[in-house]
Each structure stands twice: as structure tokens, then as C-alpha cells.
């Protein structure tokens, strides 16, 4: 084993239950894009499907992978589907995200006509992220056109927030008002949804009919503000993923000596250095040696030097008896201490989201829990 990712599917299911209880009576959709935030698309989707209203993916390929794995849960593709793939999307029985009132919408309608079944459609309204969506100020006409198109089964309208992980921003309320105004003419049977994990936690008025939760399902907080607020209210989320490797070699580096490329780290004392067999190709950011720590024998040990493509360095001087072969925990628990994806993210100048989403699909994942079957 060079590195191993262990995923506790029961923790994911417990997180889904806790989030579903938090947002009820709004329904819960599980966002499993980016290989289920690095946790593994198919096993996570299988574990979650019985506990959520639907699954949201980004790309059509992810939806097809779930159908190929015999998952028949409702699926919503959040991202763009090329016109050339509309037949595949229709055959996979997914809800398509629409934000176009021109050629693309006509192409989707013509695929549905040819295949003799309406296309399930979710209309995306841009209220301030400026990414995808009908501009809110003129969304009403396009929504009315979708609703009046017999080839479309308009299921819902949705938007996405730009700054919902902060409490001291009024922009979330502004976006919500823009969205509700743009969607006001829609019939009552057409669902409205807006909140992802952070908004559902900090802004209860955004829960509407459905919450699209991603990061919280995996037991990672969207921000320190959500963590502080929701822990205070008794919400428990359990991190589901552990990332471990082993020390493969040890060296003593004398005072003044260096490790790795660029010689960016210099020993200020005789230092016991361990070599780890993973690097940025395995998902460890190249700058992790500037501030991140790992756990060895239940103790924190700092990463040092510049992370290489496939290797990295750890200072073992203060870990009594550390030896080649010892387990190294990058994310997860070891004894009484634990490191989160966010701890590693913060030390690398990023967020837990990016750390887990960039874990390569090629690293073996081991699934634990009753939901793993
Ligand atoms: C990623 C995403 C979500 C989930 O966001 P989290 O912060 O992970 O809960 C919800 N909606 C859309 C449109 C997204 O792109």
C-alpha cells in the first residue's frame, strides 16, 4: 500500500439523516459531483440513494456511470450537457439543467419529441454567482416558455448562493429575493430550491422545497462560521474519509542540511526525516510542507520541504520511536488526535473541499460500514 483512503459509508448516511432532520420539511438532495467529493461516486451514491430525494451530479458522464451501476434514483445534472449528448441524457432519464431560451432549448425539445417523452427540466436562475443561469431580471419569460413547452416536464427552478457561508453578508437575502421574484409566476407544483450545505445551516429561510447538500454529507464543514454556529446548536457531522500512508525511509539530516527540491527547508537541529511515498500526483498539495502536519504514533509531526510529484518529507524528530513502516495519517484519527480535510486545506492555503475533490480516483478506496454491504 502506497496510500489508502478509507471511507465510512455509515458516517455518510448518519450525516445525511442529520441534515435531513435539520432541513425538514424541505427535502434533501445529495450532491455527489467530483467523484462524490473524492469519496467515490458509485459506492457513496448507492449508500445515500435510499436516504435522499435525489442525487445531483455535475456531468452527464457521472449520471451515466450511476445508471450503468444499476442505480435508478432520480438524477439531476447540474452542469452543462453538450447538445450532441442530449440523446444520451434523455435515455439516462436525468433532469436536465436549462438556462437557455434559444437554440439549445429547441434542440432539447426536438430530442424529446423524437424520443416521444418529455425531458425533465430544472431551470437555473443566476442571482449573483455569474456562473450559469438565466439572468434573474429577465428569467420570467424563459420560465414561462419552458412551462408552456409540451416537450419539457418543468420540475423546478433553482439558484445558487455566492456568500452563504458567512453570516455578516446581506447578499444571501438579496439573492433569495431575486430568485423568488423571478420564479413567482411558476405553478405551485414546480419546486424551488436554492440552498447548499452552508445556506441550509446559516440561512433557514433559503431551505424552500429542497436543499442540495454536498460537503456536509461527507462530514466536512463548509466554513468555520458554519461549524461554530451549528456545533453550538448540537448538529453533529462525522468526517467519513481517512487518508493514510506509511513512512518508507528515514534519514538523519545534520544542522544546515536540506531536504528536497529547491532546498527550501533547512535543518536547524539534527533532524530525523521520514520519506512519504505520496506527493502532489497523489493529491497532497505541493506547498503542504510549509504548514501542514500529519499524525505518527498519535503525535503531530510537521511536513517539511517542498512536496515532490510522488514523495514528501516529515520531521519525525519529536516522535519517539518513529520508524520506517509506521502509519502516517494525513486526514483522520490516530489515538486521541485527529486531522480534518479542512486542517490540511487551511495549512495549504485552500479549503477542505479542494483537498478531497482532488484526491485521484486511482488511489484505492476501502469502504467500511453496513452501507458498504
Ligand atoms: C456543489 C453544489 C452544491 C453543493 O454545495 P455544498 O457546499 O458542497 O453543499 C449545491 N448546488 C450546486 C449548484 C452546486 O454546484
Coordinates of C-alpha atoms and ligand atoms in Angstrom, one line a residue:
X1 CA 0.0 0.0 0.0
X2 CA 1.4 3.4 -1.0
X3 CA -1.6 5.3 0.3
X4 CA -5.1 4.3 1.3
X5 CA -8.4 6.1 1.5
X6 CA -10.9 4.6 3.9
X7 CA -14.5 5.8 3.6
X8 CA -17.0 5.1 6.3
X9 CA -20.3 4.9 4.4
X10 CA -22.4 4.7 7.6
X11 CA -21.0 8.1 8.7
X12 CA -22.2 9.5 5.4
X13 CA -25.6 8.0 6.0
X14 CA -25.7 9.4 9.5
X15 CA -24.7 12.8 8.2
X16 CA -27.5 12.6 5.6
X17 CA -30.0 11.8 8.3
X18 CA -28.8 14.7 10.5
X19 CA -29.0 17.1 7.6
X20 CA -32.4 15.8 6.5
X21 CA -33.7 16.3 10.1
X22 CA -32.2 19.8 10.2
X23 CA -33.9 21.0 6.9
X24 CA -37.3 19.2 7.2
X25 CA -39.9 19.7 5.9
X26 CA -37.7 20.7 3.0
X27 CA -36.4 17.6 1.2
X28 CA -32.7 16.7 0.9
X29 CA -30.8 16.1 -2.4
X30 CA -27.3 14.6 -2.2
X31 CA -24.7 16.3 -4.3
X32 CA -22.2 13.6 -5.5
X33 CA -20.2 15.6 -8.1
X34 CA -16.4 15.4 -8.3
X35 CA -16.4 11.6 -7.6
X36 CA -18.6 12.3 -4.5
X37 CA -16.1 14.9 -3.3
X38 CA -13.3 12.3 -3.7
X39 CA -15.2 9.7 -1.7
X40 CA -16.1 7.5 -4.7
X41 CA -19.1 8.1 -6.8
X42 CA -20.8 4.7 -7.1
X43 CA -20.4 3.4 -3.5
X44 CA -21.4 6.8 -2.0
X45 CA -24.4 7.2 -4.3
X46 CA -25.6 3.6 -3.5
X47 CA -25.3 4.3 0.2
X48 CA -27.1 7.6 0.0
X49 CA -29.9 6.9 -2.5
X50 CA -32.3 5.3 0.0
X51 CA -32.0 8.3 2.3
X52 CA -32.4 11.3 0.0
X53 CA -34.9 12.7 -2.5
X54 CA -32.5 12.6 -5.4
X55 CA -28.8 12.7 -6.4
X56 CA -27.2 15.7 -8.1
X57 CA -24.1 15.3 -10.4
X58 CA -22.2 17.8 -12.4
X59 CA -21.5 16.0 -15.6
X60 CA -23.7 13.7 -17.7
X61 CA -20.8 11.1 -17.6
X62 CA -21.4 10.8 -13.8
X63 CA -25.1 10.2 -14.4
X64 CA -24.4 7.5 -17.0
X65 CA -21.9 5.8 -14.6
X66 CA -24.6 5.7 -11.9
X67 CA -27.2 4.2 -14.4
X68 CA -24.5 1.7 -15.5
X69 CA -24.2 0.7 -11.9
X70 CA -28.0 0.0 -11.8
X71 CA -28.9 3.0 -9.7
X72 CA -32.4 4.0 -10.5
X73 CA -32.6 7.0 -8.2
X74 CA -33.8 10.4 -9.6
X75 CA -30.8 12.2 -11.0
X76 CA -30.2 15.9 -11.7
X77 CA -27.3 17.0 -13.9
X78 CA -26.3 20.4 -12.6
X79 CA -23.7 21.3 -15.2
X80 CA -23.8 21.8 -19.0
X81 CA -24.7 18.9 -21.2
X82 CA -23.4 19.4 -24.8
X83 CA -26.2 19.4 -27.4
X84 CA -24.5 16.3 -29.0
X85 CA -25.2 14.4 -25.8
X86 CA -28.8 15.2 -25.3
X87 CA -30.0 11.8 -26.6
X88 CA -27.8 10.1 -24.0
X89 CA -29.1 12.4 -21.3
X90 CA -32.7 11.7 -22.3
X91 CA -32.0 7.9 -22.4
X92 CA -30.4 8.1 -18.9
X93 CA -33.7 9.6 -17.6
X94 CA -32.0 12.6 -15.9
X95 CA -33.3 16.0 -15.1
X96 CA -31.5 18.5 -17.4
X97 CA -30.5 22.0 -16.2
X98 CA -31.7 24.6 -18.6
X99 CA -30.8 28.3 -18.7
X100 CA -31.0 29.0 -22.4
X101 CA -34.1 30.3 -24.2
X102 CA -32.7 29.9 -27.7
X103 CA -31.1 27.2 -29.8
X104 CA -30.2 24.8 -27.1
X105 CA -33.7 24.7 -25.6
X106 CA -35.1 24.0 -29.1
X107 CA -32.5 21.2 -29.5
X108 CA -33.5 19.6 -26.2
X109 CA -37.2 19.9 -27.2
X110 CA -36.6 18.2 -30.5
X111 CA -34.7 15.3 -28.8
X112 CA -37.7 14.8 -26.5
X113 CA -40.1 15.0 -29.5
X114 CA -38.2 12.4 -31.4
X115 CA -37.9 10.1 -28.4
X116 CA -41.6 10.6 -27.6
X117 CA -41.2 11.5 -24.0
X118 CA -40.8 14.9 -22.3
X119 CA -37.4 16.0 -21.0
X120 CA -37.4 16.5 -17.2
X121 CA -36.1 20.1 -16.8
X122 CA -34.7 22.1 -13.9
X123 CA -34.4 25.8 -14.8
X124 CA -31.3 27.6 -13.4
X125 CA -31.6 31.2 -12.5
X126 CA -28.4 33.3 -11.9
X127 CA -29.0 35.6 -9.0
X128 CA -25.4 36.7 -8.4
X129 CA -22.8 33.9 -8.8
X130 CA -22.5 34.9 -12.5
X131 CA -21.7 31.3 -13.5
X132 CA -24.7 29.6 -15.1
X133 CA -28.3 30.6 -15.2
X134 CA -30.9 32.8 -16.7
X135 CA -30.2 36.4 -15.6
X136 CA -32.8 36.9 -12.8
X137 CA -34.1 40.2 -14.2
X138 CA -35.3 38.5 -17.4
X139 CA -35.9 34.9 -16.3
X140 CA -39.6 35.1 -16.0
X141 CA -40.3 34.9 -19.8
X142 CA -37.9 31.9 -20.3
X143 CA -39.6 30.1 -17.3
X144 CA -43.0 30.7 -18.8
X145 CA -41.7 29.4 -22.2
X146 CA -40.3 26.2 -20.6
X147 CA -43.6 25.7 -18.7
X148 CA -45.5 26.1 -22.0
X149 CA -43.3 23.7 -24.0
X150 CA -45.0 20.3 -24.2
X151 CA -41.6 18.6 -24.7
X152 CA -40.5 19.8 -21.3
X153 CA -41.6 18.5 -17.9
X154 CA -40.6 21.5 -15.9
X155 CA -39.9 20.1 -12.4
X156 CA -38.3 23.0 -10.7
X157 CA -36.3 26.3 -10.7
X158 CA -33.2 26.8 -8.7
X159 CA -30.3 29.2 -7.9
X160 CA -27.0 29.1 -6.1
X161 CA -25.6 31.4 -3.4
X162 CA -22.3 33.3 -3.6
X163 CA -21.6 34.0 0.1
X164 CA -23.8 31.9 2.2
X165 CA -21.0 30.5 4.4
X166 CA -20.8 34.0 6.1
X167 CA -23.3 35.5 8.4
X168 CA -22.3 39.1 8.0
X169 CA -23.4 39.3 4.4
X170 CA -26.8 40.5 3.3
X171 CA -26.2 39.3 -0.2
X172 CA -27.8 35.9 0.5
X173 CA -31.1 37.6 1.3
X174 CA -30.7 39.8 -1.8
X175 CA -30.2 36.7 -3.9
X176 CA -33.1 34.9 -2.3
X177 CA -35.4 37.9 -3.1
X178 CA -34.2 38.0 -6.7
X179 CA -34.8 34.3 -7.1
X180 CA -38.3 34.3 -5.6
X181 CA -39.3 37.3 -7.6
X182 CA -38.0 35.6 -10.9
X183 CA -39.9 32.4 -10.0
X184 CA -43.1 33.9 -8.7
X185 CA -45.2 33.1 -11.8
X186 CA -44.5 29.4 -11.6
X187 CA -47.2 27.0 -10.6
X188 CA -47.2 25.7 -7.1
X189 CA -46.3 22.1 -8.2
X190 CA -43.0 23.4 -9.5
X191 CA -40.3 23.1 -6.8
X192 CA -38.0 26.0 -5.8
X193 CA -34.5 25.3 -4.4
X194 CA -31.5 27.4 -3.6
X195 CA -29.6 26.3 -0.5
X196 CA -26.4 24.1 -0.5
X197 CA -25.0 23.0 2.9
X198 CA -23.9 26.4 4.2
X199 CA -27.1 28.3 3.3
X200 CA -29.2 25.5 4.8
X201 CA -27.3 25.8 8.0
X202 CA -27.0 29.6 8.4
X203 CA -30.0 30.9 6.5
X204 CA -33.1 28.7 7.2
X205 CA -35.3 30.9 5.1
X206 CA -33.4 29.6 2.0
X207 CA -34.4 25.9 2.5
X208 CA -37.6 26.3 0.4
X209 CA -38.7 23.0 -1.1
X210 CA -35.4 21.2 -1.2
X211 CA -31.8 21.6 -0.1
X212 CA -28.9 20.4 -2.3
X213 CA -26.2 19.3 0.2
X214 CA -22.8 18.2 -0.7
X215 CA -19.9 18.9 1.7
X216 CA -21.9 18.4 4.9
X217 CA -22.8 14.8 3.8
X218 CA -19.1 14.0 3.9
X219 CA -18.7 15.4 7.4
X220 CA -16.8 18.5 6.3
X221 CA -18.0 21.9 7.4
X222 CA -18.4 24.5 4.6
X223 CA -16.6 27.1 6.8
X224 CA -15.5 27.8 10.3
X225 CA -18.6 30.0 10.8
X226 CA -21.0 27.2 9.9
X227 CA -19.1 24.9 12.2
X228 CA -19.1 27.2 15.2
X229 CA -22.8 28.1 14.8
X230 CA -24.1 24.6 14.2
X231 CA -22.0 22.8 16.8
X232 CA -23.4 25.3 19.2
X233 CA -26.9 24.1 18.1
X234 CA -26.0 20.5 18.6
X235 CA -25.5 19.4 15.0
X236 CA -23.0 16.6 14.7
X237 CA -21.3 15.8 11.4
X238 CA -18.8 12.9 11.2
X239 CA -15.9 13.0 8.8
X240 CA -16.2 10.0 6.6
X241 CA -12.8 9.8 4.9
X242 CA -9.4 8.9 6.3
X243 CA -6.2 9.2 4.3
X244 CA -3.2 7.2 5.4
X245 CA 0.2 6.2 4.1
X246 CA 3.4 4.8 5.6
X247 CA 7.0 6.0 6.2
X248 CA 9.1 4.3 3.6
X249 CA 12.6 5.6 4.6
X250 CA 14.3 7.5 7.4
X251 CA 17.3 9.8 7.3
X252 CA 19.2 11.9 9.8
X253 CA 19.8 15.4 8.3
X254 CA 22.5 17.4 10.1
X255 CA 22.1 21.0 11.1
X256 CA 22.3 23.2 8.0
X257 CA 21.3 20.3 5.7
X258 CA 18.3 20.4 3.4
X259 CA 15.6 18.2 2.0
X260 CA 14.0 18.1 -1.4
X261 CA 13.9 20.3 -4.4
X262 CA 14.9 23.9 -4.2
X263 CA 16.4 23.2 -0.7
X264 CA 13.5 25.2 0.7
X265 CA 13.8 23.6 4.1
X266 CA 17.0 23.7 6.2
X267 CA 17.6 21.7 9.4
X268 CA 18.1 23.9 12.5
X269 CA 19.0 20.9 14.5
X270 CA 19.9 17.3 13.7
X271 CA 16.6 16.1 12.3
X272 CA 15.1 12.7 11.8
X273 CA 13.4 12.9 8.4
X274 CA 10.9 10.4 7.1
X275 CA 10.1 9.9 3.4
X276 CA 6.5 9.5 2.5
X277 CA 5.6 7.7 -0.8
X278 CA 3.0 10.2 -1.9
X279 CA 3.2 13.7 -3.4
X280 CA 1.1 16.1 -5.5
X281 CA 0.2 13.4 -8.0
X282 CA -1.5 11.6 -5.2
X283 CA -3.4 14.7 -4.1
X284 CA -1.0 16.3 -1.5
X285 CA -0.6 19.9 -2.4
X286 CA 2.9 21.0 -3.3
X287 CA 3.1 23.6 -0.6
X288 CA 1.9 21.2 2.2
X289 CA 5.4 21.3 3.7
X290 CA 5.0 24.9 4.6
X291 CA 2.5 24.5 7.4
X292 CA 0.7 21.1 7.4
X293 CA 1.2 18.3 10.0
X294 CA 0.4 14.6 9.9
X295 CA -0.1 12.1 12.7
X296 CA 2.5 9.4 13.5
X297 CA 2.1 7.2 16.6
X298 CA -0.7 9.6 17.7
X299 CA 1.6 12.6 17.6
X300 CA 1.7 15.6 15.3
X301 CA 4.7 15.7 13.0
X302 CA 5.2 18.6 10.6
X303 CA 5.6 18.1 6.9
X304 CA 8.8 19.8 5.7
X305 CA 10.3 20.8 2.4
X306 CA 8.6 21.0 -1.0
X307 CA 6.3 18.2 -1.8
X308 CA 7.5 16.2 -4.8
X309 CA 5.4 14.6 -7.5
X310 CA 5.2 11.3 -5.7
X311 CA 7.0 11.8 -2.4
X312 CA 7.1 14.1 0.6
X313 CA 9.0 14.7 3.8
X314 CA 8.1 14.6 7.5
X315 CA 10.0 15.7 10.5
X316 CA 10.0 12.8 13.0
X317 CA 12.5 14.2 15.5
X318 CA 9.9 14.7 18.2
X319 CA 8.0 11.4 17.7
X320 CA 9.6 8.9 20.0
X321 CA 10.4 5.5 18.3
X322 CA 9.2 6.6 14.8
X323 CA 10.4 4.0 12.3
X324 CA 10.1 3.1 8.7
X325 CA 6.8 1.2 8.2
X326 CA 4.9 3.4 10.6
X327 CA 1.4 4.5 9.6
X328 CA 1.1 8.2 8.7
X329 CA -2.4 9.8 8.9
X330 CA -2.9 12.9 6.7
X331 CA -6.7 13.0 7.4
X332 CA -8.4 11.1 10.1
X333 CA -7.9 9.9 13.7
X334 CA -4.8 8.4 15.3
X335 CA -5.1 7.8 19.0
X336 CA -6.6 10.8 20.8
X337 CA -5.8 13.3 18.0
X338 CA -7.4 13.8 14.6
X339 CA -6.8 15.9 11.5
X340 CA -9.6 17.1 9.2
X341 CA -9.6 17.8 5.5
X342 CA -10.0 21.4 6.5
X343 CA -6.9 21.3 8.7
X344 CA -4.9 20.2 5.7
X345 CA -6.7 22.7 3.4
X346 CA -6.1 25.6 5.8
X347 CA -2.4 24.7 6.1
X348 CA -2.1 24.7 2.3
X349 CA -4.0 27.9 1.7
X350 CA -7.1 26.2 0.5
X351 CA -10.3 24.6 1.8
X352 CA -11.3 21.0 2.7
X353 CA -13.5 20.9 -0.5
X354 CA -10.4 21.2 -2.7
X355 CA -8.4 18.7 -0.8
X356 CA -10.9 15.9 -1.1
X357 CA -12.1 16.8 -4.6
X358 CA -8.5 16.4 -5.9
X359 CA -7.8 13.0 -4.4
X360 CA -7.1 11.0 -7.5
X361 CA -9.6 8.3 -8.5
X362 CA -6.7 5.9 -8.9
X363 CA -5.9 5.8 -5.2
X364 CA -7.6 2.7 -3.8
X365 CA -10.6 3.4 -1.6
X366 CA -11.7 1.0 1.1
X367 CA -15.3 1.1 2.2
X368 CA -16.5 0.5 5.7
X369 CA -19.8 0.3 7.4
X370 CA -23.1 -1.7 7.0
X371 CA -23.9 0.5 4.0
X372 CA -20.8 -0.9 2.3
X373 CA -22.6 -4.3 2.2
Ligands
LIG1 C1 -21.7 21.9 -5.4 C2 -23.1 22.4 -5.5 C3 -23.9 22.2 -4.4 C4 -23.4 21.6 -3.0 O1 -22.6 22.5 -2.3 P1 -22.0 22.2 -0.9 O2 -21.4 23.5 -0.4 O3 -21.0 21.1 -1.1 O4 -23.1 21.7 0.0 C5 -25.2 22.6 -4.5 N1 -25.7 23.2 -5.6 C6 -24.9 23.5 -6.7 C7 -25.5 24.1 -7.9 C8 -23.6 23.1 -6.6 O5 -22.8 23.3 -7.7

